[in-house]
Every structure is written in C-alpha cells, then in structure tokens.
C-alpha cells in the first residue's frame, strides 16, 4: 500500500463529476456535484472505491485512481 497513491488525499476538496458508489454494498457515497470533505474522502477510500471522477480545470472530468 502506497500512501502517496491513497485516493482520499487526492480527492478531498474536489467536486464529484459522477456519483460514487460502494463496490461492495452498492451504497451511494457521494452525489454528482458534491464537494468532498476530508472525512467523506476517507470514507470513500475505506469503502474500497478505486476510481472517482472529479471536475478538473475548465469543467473537464478527471478520473482519479487509487491503489
């Protein structure tokens, strides 16, 4: 496990571009348009989510990958 690639550190403060769903329970963790707090980002990481799509510059969607 590489902490530099931990998804929570790279998505906190970002705006979600696509709904984030837990791969194990199917629970919705974050809705499209939601700005991720540090706590919510950690919850997403701990749920085993490996990819999150966020809004980048000029409203381009950026896929963030975890390890």
PDB file of N, CA and C in Angstrom:
ATOM      1  N   UNK A   1       0.837  -1.186   0.000  1.00  0.00           N
ATOM      2  CA  UNK A   1       0.000   0.000   0.000  1.00  0.00           C
ATOM      3  C   UNK A   1       0.875   1.239   0.000  1.00  0.00           C
ATOM      4  N   UNK A   2       0.656   2.103  -0.961  1.00  0.00           N
ATOM      5  CA  UNK A   2       1.449   3.316  -1.096  1.00  0.00           C
ATOM      6  C   UNK A   2       0.599   4.518  -0.671  1.00  0.00           C
ATOM      7  N   UNK A   3       0.970   5.166   0.428  1.00  0.00           N
ATOM      8  CA  UNK A   3       0.184   6.293   0.943  1.00  0.00           C
ATOM      9  C   UNK A   3       0.129   7.455  -0.037  1.00  0.00           C
ATOM     10  N   UNK A   4       1.144   7.594  -0.883  1.00  0.00           N
ATOM     11  CA  UNK A   4       1.139   8.676  -1.870  1.00  0.00           C
ATOM     12  C   UNK A   4       0.022   8.488  -2.885  1.00  0.00           C
ATOM     13  N   UNK A   5      -0.375   7.246  -3.111  1.00  0.00           N
ATOM     14  CA  UNK A   5      -1.435   6.953  -4.068  1.00  0.00           C
ATOM     15  C   UNK A   5      -2.801   6.798  -3.407  1.00  0.00           C
ATOM     16  N   UNK A   6      -2.886   7.060  -2.105  1.00  0.00           N
ATOM     17  CA  UNK A   6      -4.160   6.973  -1.401  1.00  0.00           C
ATOM     18  C   UNK A   6      -5.147   7.945  -2.044  1.00  0.00           C
ATOM     19  N   UNK A   7      -6.294   7.441  -2.415  1.00  0.00           N
ATOM     20  CA  UNK A   7      -7.254   8.250  -3.164  1.00  0.00           C
ATOM     21  C   UNK A   7      -7.813   9.399  -2.333  1.00  0.00           C
ATOM     22  N   UNK A   8      -7.950   9.217  -1.030  1.00  0.00           N
ATOM     23  CA  UNK A   8      -8.575  10.258  -0.198  1.00  0.00           C
ATOM     24  C   UNK A   8      -7.790  11.565  -0.218  1.00  0.00           C
ATOM     25  N   UNK A   9      -6.468  11.478  -0.218  1.00  0.00           N
ATOM     26  CA  UNK A   9      -5.644  12.685  -0.215  1.00  0.00           C
ATOM     27  C   UNK A   9      -5.752  13.457  -1.526  1.00  0.00           C
ATOM     28  N   UNK A  10      -6.083  12.772  -2.598  1.00  0.00           N
ATOM     29  CA  UNK A  10      -6.125  13.413  -3.914  1.00  0.00           C
ATOM     30  C   UNK A  10      -7.505  13.885  -4.324  1.00  0.00           C
ATOM     31  N   UNK A  11      -8.560  13.422  -3.614  1.00  0.00           N
ATOM     32  CA  UNK A  11      -9.911  13.844  -3.998  1.00  0.00           C
ATOM     33  C   UNK A  11     -10.540  14.837  -3.020  1.00  0.00           C
ATOM     34  N   UNK A  12      -9.956  14.988  -1.831  1.00  0.00           N
ATOM     35  CA  UNK A  12     -10.572  15.916  -0.875  1.00  0.00           C
ATOM     36  C   UNK A  12     -10.548  17.337  -1.424  1.00  0.00           C
ATOM     37  N   UNK A  13     -11.666  18.041  -1.240  1.00  0.00           N
ATOM     38  CA  UNK A  13     -11.801  19.395  -1.757  1.00  0.00           C
ATOM     39  C   UNK A  13     -12.228  19.465  -3.215  1.00  0.00           C
ATOM     40  N   UNK A  14     -12.328  18.313  -3.877  1.00  0.00           N
ATOM     41  CA  UNK A  14     -12.714  18.267  -5.288  1.00  0.00           C
ATOM     42  C   UNK A  14     -14.224  18.107  -5.424  1.00  0.00           C
ATOM     43  N   UNK A  15     -14.757  18.485  -6.577  1.00  0.00           N
ATOM     44  CA  UNK A  15     -16.177  18.326  -6.877  1.00  0.00           C
ATOM     45  C   UNK A  15     -16.378  17.033  -7.659  1.00  0.00           C
ATOM     46  N   UNK A  16     -17.295  16.208  -7.199  1.00  0.00           N
ATOM     47  CA  UNK A  16     -17.570  14.912  -7.820  1.00  0.00           C
ATOM     48  C   UNK A  16     -18.281  15.124  -9.160  1.00  0.00           C
ATOM     49  N   UNK A  17     -17.788  14.475 -10.218  1.00  0.00           N
ATOM     50  CA  UNK A  17     -18.378  14.591 -11.549  1.00  0.00           C
ATOM     51  C   UNK A  17     -19.371  13.465 -11.825  1.00  0.00           C
ATOM     52  N   UNK A  18     -19.188  12.319 -11.175  1.00  0.00           N
ATOM     53  CA  UNK A  18     -20.085  11.167 -11.328  1.00  0.00           C
ATOM     54  C   UNK A  18     -20.354  10.599  -9.942  1.00  0.00           C
ATOM     55  N   UNK A  19     -21.567  10.125  -9.709  1.00  0.00           N
ATOM     56  CA  UNK A  19     -21.937   9.554  -8.419  1.00  0.00           C
ATOM     57  C   UNK A  19     -20.959   8.460  -8.031  1.00  0.00           C
ATOM     58  N   UNK A  20     -20.533   8.467  -6.763  1.00  0.00           N
ATOM     59  CA  UNK A  20     -19.597   7.471  -6.244  1.00  0.00           C
ATOM     60  C   UNK A  20     -20.389   6.419  -5.487  1.00  0.00           C
ATOM     61  N   UNK A  21     -20.226   5.152  -5.880  1.00  0.00           N
ATOM     62  CA  UNK A  21     -20.978   4.049  -5.294  1.00  0.00           C
ATOM     63  C   UNK A  21     -20.005   3.030  -4.711  1.00  0.00           C
ATOM     64  N   UNK A  22     -20.329   2.518  -3.528  1.00  0.00           N
ATOM     65  CA  UNK A  22     -19.502   1.490  -2.898  1.00  0.00           C
ATOM     66  C   UNK A  22     -19.535   0.225  -3.754  1.00  0.00           C
ATOM     67  N   UNK A  23     -18.371  -0.340  -4.072  1.00  0.00           N
ATOM     68  CA  UNK A  23     -18.345  -1.551  -4.903  1.00  0.00           C
ATOM     69  C   UNK A  23     -18.863  -2.792  -4.169  1.00  0.00           C
ATOM     70  N   UNK A  24     -18.919  -2.748  -2.858  1.00  0.00           N
ATOM     71  CA  UNK A  24     -19.331  -3.920  -2.083  1.00  0.00           C
ATOM     72  C   UNK A  24     -20.792  -3.868  -1.669  1.00  0.00           C
ATOM     73  N   UNK A  25     -21.266  -2.701  -1.216  1.00  0.00           N
ATOM     74  CA  UNK A  25     -22.637  -2.614  -0.701  1.00  0.00           C
ATOM     75  C   UNK A  25     -23.604  -1.967  -1.689  1.00  0.00           C
ATOM     76  N   UNK A  26     -23.087  -1.251  -2.679  1.00  0.00           N
ATOM     77  CA  UNK A  26     -23.945  -0.543  -3.611  1.00  0.00           C
ATOM     78  C   UNK A  26     -24.466   0.776  -3.046  1.00  0.00           C
ATOM     79  N   UNK A  27     -24.012   1.124  -1.846  1.00  0.00           N
ATOM     80  CA  UNK A  27     -24.420   2.366  -1.190  1.00  0.00           C
ATOM     81  C   UNK A  27     -23.844   3.565  -1.934  1.00  0.00           C
ATOM     82  N   UNK A  28     -24.645   4.612  -2.088  1.00  0.00           N
ATOM     83  CA  UNK A  28     -24.170   5.846  -2.702  1.00  0.00           C
ATOM     84  C   UNK A  28     -23.372   6.610  -1.653  1.00  0.00           C
ATOM     85  N   UNK A  29     -22.104   6.877  -1.954  1.00  0.00           N
ATOM     86  CA  UNK A  29     -21.209   7.542  -1.024  1.00  0.00           C
ATOM     87  C   UNK A  29     -21.110   9.037  -1.276  1.00  0.00           C
ATOM     88  N   UNK A  30     -21.269   9.455  -2.531  1.00  0.00           N
ATOM     89  CA  UNK A  30     -21.211  10.876  -2.875  1.00  0.00           C
ATOM     90  C   UNK A  30     -22.010  11.098  -4.153  1.00  0.00           C
ATOM     91  N   UNK A  31     -22.767  12.173  -4.153  1.00  0.00           N
ATOM     92  CA  UNK A  31     -23.588  12.523  -5.314  1.00  0.00           C
ATOM     93  C   UNK A  31     -22.810  13.422  -6.271  1.00  0.00           C
ATOM     94  N   UNK A  32     -23.206  13.397  -7.520  1.00  0.00           N
ATOM     95  CA  UNK A  32     -22.620  14.290  -8.519  1.00  0.00           C
ATOM     96  C   UNK A  32     -22.793  15.738  -8.058  1.00  0.00           C
ATOM     97  N   UNK A  33     -21.723  16.532  -8.166  1.00  0.00           N
ATOM     98  CA  UNK A  33     -21.766  17.933  -7.783  1.00  0.00           C
ATOM     99  C   UNK A  33     -21.372  18.195  -6.338  1.00  0.00           C
ATOM    100  N   UNK A  34     -21.227  17.142  -5.548  1.00  0.00           N
ATOM    101  CA  UNK A  34     -20.852  17.295  -4.132  1.00  0.00           C
ATOM    102  C   UNK A  34     -19.356  17.612  -4.012  1.00  0.00           C
ATOM    103  N   UNK A  35     -19.028  18.549  -3.126  1.00  0.00           N
ATOM    104  CA  UNK A  35     -17.628  18.852  -2.835  1.00  0.00           C
ATOM    105  C   UNK A  35     -17.207  17.944  -1.687  1.00  0.00           C
ATOM    106  N   UNK A  36     -16.112  17.214  -1.878  1.00  0.00           N
ATOM    107  CA  UNK A  36     -15.695  16.202  -0.911  1.00  0.00           C
ATOM    108  C   UNK A  36     -14.886  16.803   0.240  1.00  0.00           C
ATOM    109  N   UNK A  37     -15.350  16.546   1.452  1.00  0.00           N
ATOM    110  CA  UNK A  37     -14.597  16.922   2.642  1.00  0.00           C
ATOM    111  C   UNK A  37     -13.537  15.854   2.889  1.00  0.00           C
ATOM    112  N   UNK A  38     -12.608  16.123   3.786  1.00  0.00           N
ATOM    113  CA  UNK A  38     -11.575  15.135   4.124  1.00  0.00           C
ATOM    114  C   UNK A  38     -12.225  13.883   4.702  1.00  0.00           C
ATOM    115  N   UNK A  39     -13.262  14.054   5.517  1.00  0.00           N
ATOM    116  CA  UNK A  39     -13.941  12.901   6.124  1.00  0.00           C
ATOM    117  C   UNK A  39     -14.645  12.051   5.076  1.00  0.00           C
ATOM    118  N   UNK A  40     -15.333  12.704   4.138  1.00  0.00           N
ATOM    119  CA  UNK A  40     -16.042  11.981   3.079  1.00  0.00           C
ATOM    120  C   UNK A  40     -15.045  11.282   2.155  1.00  0.00           C
ATOM    121  N   UNK A  41     -13.927  11.925   1.856  1.00  0.00           N
ATOM    122  CA  UNK A  41     -12.897  11.318   1.006  1.00  0.00           C
ATOM    123  C   UNK A  41     -12.326  10.069   1.669  1.00  0.00           C
ATOM    124  N   UNK A  42     -12.111  10.129   2.974  1.00  0.00           N
ATOM    125  CA  UNK A  42     -11.600   8.967   3.703  1.00  0.00           C
ATOM    126  C   UNK A  42     -12.640   7.849   3.731  1.00  0.00           C
ATOM    127  N   UNK A  43     -13.911   8.201   3.874  1.00  0.00           N
ATOM    128  CA  UNK A  43     -14.991   7.208   3.844  1.00  0.00           C
ATOM    129  C   UNK A  43     -15.011   6.486   2.498  1.00  0.00           C
ATOM    130  N   UNK A  44     -14.831   7.236   1.419  1.00  0.00           N
ATOM    131  CA  UNK A  44     -14.799   6.656   0.072  1.00  0.00           C
ATOM    132  C   UNK A  44     -13.609   5.706  -0.054  1.00  0.00           C
ATOM    133  N   UNK A  45     -12.451   6.126   0.407  1.00  0.00           N
ATOM    134  CA  UNK A  45     -11.265   5.267   0.360  1.00  0.00           C
ATOM    135  C   UNK A  45     -11.470   3.988   1.172  1.00  0.00           C
ATOM    136  N   UNK A  46     -11.992   4.128   2.386  1.00  0.00           N
ATOM    137  CA  UNK A  46     -12.202   2.972   3.257  1.00  0.00           C
ATOM    138  C   UNK A  46     -13.267   2.018   2.732  1.00  0.00           C
ATOM    139  N   UNK A  47     -14.154   2.503   1.863  1.00  0.00           N
ATOM    140  CA  UNK A  47     -15.192   1.658   1.267  1.00  0.00           C
ATOM    141  C   UNK A  47     -14.638   0.803   0.127  1.00  0.00           C
ATOM    142  N   UNK A  48     -13.387   1.032  -0.262  1.00  0.00           N
ATOM    143  CA  UNK A  48     -12.763   0.226  -1.310  1.00  0.00           C
ATOM    144  C   UNK A  48     -12.959   0.767  -2.709  1.00  0.00           C
ATOM    145  N   UNK A  49     -13.376   2.012  -2.826  1.00  0.00           N
ATOM    146  CA  UNK A  49     -13.558   2.625  -4.146  1.00  0.00           C
ATOM    147  C   UNK A  49     -12.178   2.875  -4.748  1.00  0.00           C
ATOM    148  N   UNK A  50     -11.986   2.438  -5.981  1.00  0.00           N
ATOM    149  CA  UNK A  50     -10.676   2.556  -6.631  1.00  0.00           C
ATOM    150  C   UNK A  50     -10.592   3.706  -7.624  1.00  0.00           C
ATOM    151  N   UNK A  51     -11.739   4.190  -8.116  1.00  0.00           N
ATOM    152  CA  UNK A  51     -11.737   5.317  -9.045  1.00  0.00           C
ATOM    153  C   UNK A  51     -12.849   6.302  -8.683  1.00  0.00           C
ATOM    154  N   UNK A  52     -12.533   7.576  -8.781  1.00  0.00           N
ATOM    155  CA  UNK A  52     -13.505   8.652  -8.572  1.00  0.00           C
ATOM    156  C   UNK A  52     -13.301   9.664  -9.687  1.00  0.00           C
ATOM    157  N   UNK A  53     -14.389  10.073 -10.311  1.00  0.00           N
ATOM    158  CA  UNK A  53     -14.309  11.083 -11.359  1.00  0.00           C
ATOM    159  C   UNK A  53     -14.666  12.434 -10.756  1.00  0.00           C
ATOM    160  N   UNK A  54     -13.756  13.395 -10.893  1.00  0.00           N
ATOM    161  CA  UNK A  54     -13.935  14.737 -10.329  1.00  0.00           C
ATOM    162  C   UNK A  54     -13.874  15.767 -11.446  1.00  0.00           C
ATOM    163  N   UNK A  55     -14.342  16.971 -11.132  1.00  0.00           N
ATOM    164  CA  UNK A  55     -14.268  18.074 -12.095  1.00  0.00           C
ATOM    165  C   UNK A  55     -12.867  18.657 -12.069  1.00  0.00           C
ATOM    166  N   UNK A  56     -12.282  18.795 -13.229  1.00  0.00           N
ATOM    167  CA  UNK A  56     -10.955  19.390 -13.334  1.00  0.00           C
ATOM    168  C   UNK A  56     -11.069  20.810 -13.850  1.00  0.00           C
ATOM    169  N   UNK A  57      -9.968  21.324 -14.353  1.00  0.00           N
ATOM    170  CA  UNK A  57      -9.950  22.664 -14.931  1.00  0.00           C
ATOM    171  C   UNK A  57     -10.880  22.728 -16.139  1.00  0.00           C
ATOM    172  N   UNK A  58     -11.524  23.860 -16.326  1.00  0.00           N
ATOM    173  CA  UNK A  58     -12.437  24.081 -17.455  1.00  0.00           C
ATOM    174  C   UNK A  58     -13.571  23.067 -17.496  1.00  0.00           C
ATOM    175  N   UNK A  59     -13.965  22.566 -16.305  1.00  0.00           N
ATOM    176  CA  UNK A  59     -15.055  21.586 -16.168  1.00  0.00           C
ATOM    177  C   UNK A  59     -14.802  20.278 -16.912  1.00  0.00           C
ATOM    178  N   UNK A  60     -13.541  19.959 -17.167  1.00  0.00           N
ATOM    179  CA  UNK A  60     -13.209  18.655 -17.734  1.00  0.00           C
ATOM    180  C   UNK A  60     -13.287  17.620 -16.633  1.00  0.00           C
ATOM    181  N   UNK A  61     -13.779  16.428 -16.956  1.00  0.00           N
ATOM    182  CA  UNK A  61     -13.821  15.346 -15.992  1.00  0.00           C
ATOM    183  C   UNK A  61     -12.469  14.661 -15.916  1.00  0.00           C
ATOM    184  N   UNK A  62     -12.004  14.410 -14.684  1.00  0.00           N
ATOM    185  CA  UNK A  62     -10.719  13.769 -14.453  1.00  0.00           C
ATOM    186  C   UNK A  62     -10.948  12.530 -13.588  1.00  0.00           C
ATOM    187  N   UNK A  63     -10.468  11.391 -14.050  1.00  0.00           N
ATOM    188  CA  UNK A  63     -10.605  10.156 -13.292  1.00  0.00           C
ATOM    189  C   UNK A  63      -9.392   9.996 -12.378  1.00  0.00           C
ATOM    190  N   UNK A  64      -9.646   9.897 -11.075  1.00  0.00           N
ATOM    191  CA  UNK A  64      -8.577   9.724 -10.082  1.00  0.00           C
ATOM    192  C   UNK A  64      -8.559   8.261  -9.672  1.00  0.00           C
ATOM    193  N   UNK A  65      -7.391   7.633  -9.791  1.00  0.00           N
ATOM    194  CA  UNK A  65      -7.234   6.215  -9.472  1.00  0.00           C
ATOM    195  C   UNK A  65      -6.537   6.046  -8.128  1.00  0.00           C
ATOM    196  N   UNK A  66      -6.968   5.050  -7.378  1.00  0.00           N
ATOM    197  CA  UNK A  66      -6.319   4.727  -6.105  1.00  0.00           C
ATOM    198  C   UNK A  66      -5.571   3.415  -6.208  1.00  0.00           C
ATOM    199  N   UNK A  67      -4.955   3.029  -5.090  1.00  0.00           N
ATOM    200  CA  UNK A  67      -4.222   1.755  -5.113  1.00  0.00           C
ATOM    201  C   UNK A  67      -4.818   0.771  -4.165  1.00  0.00           C
TER     202      UNK A  67
END
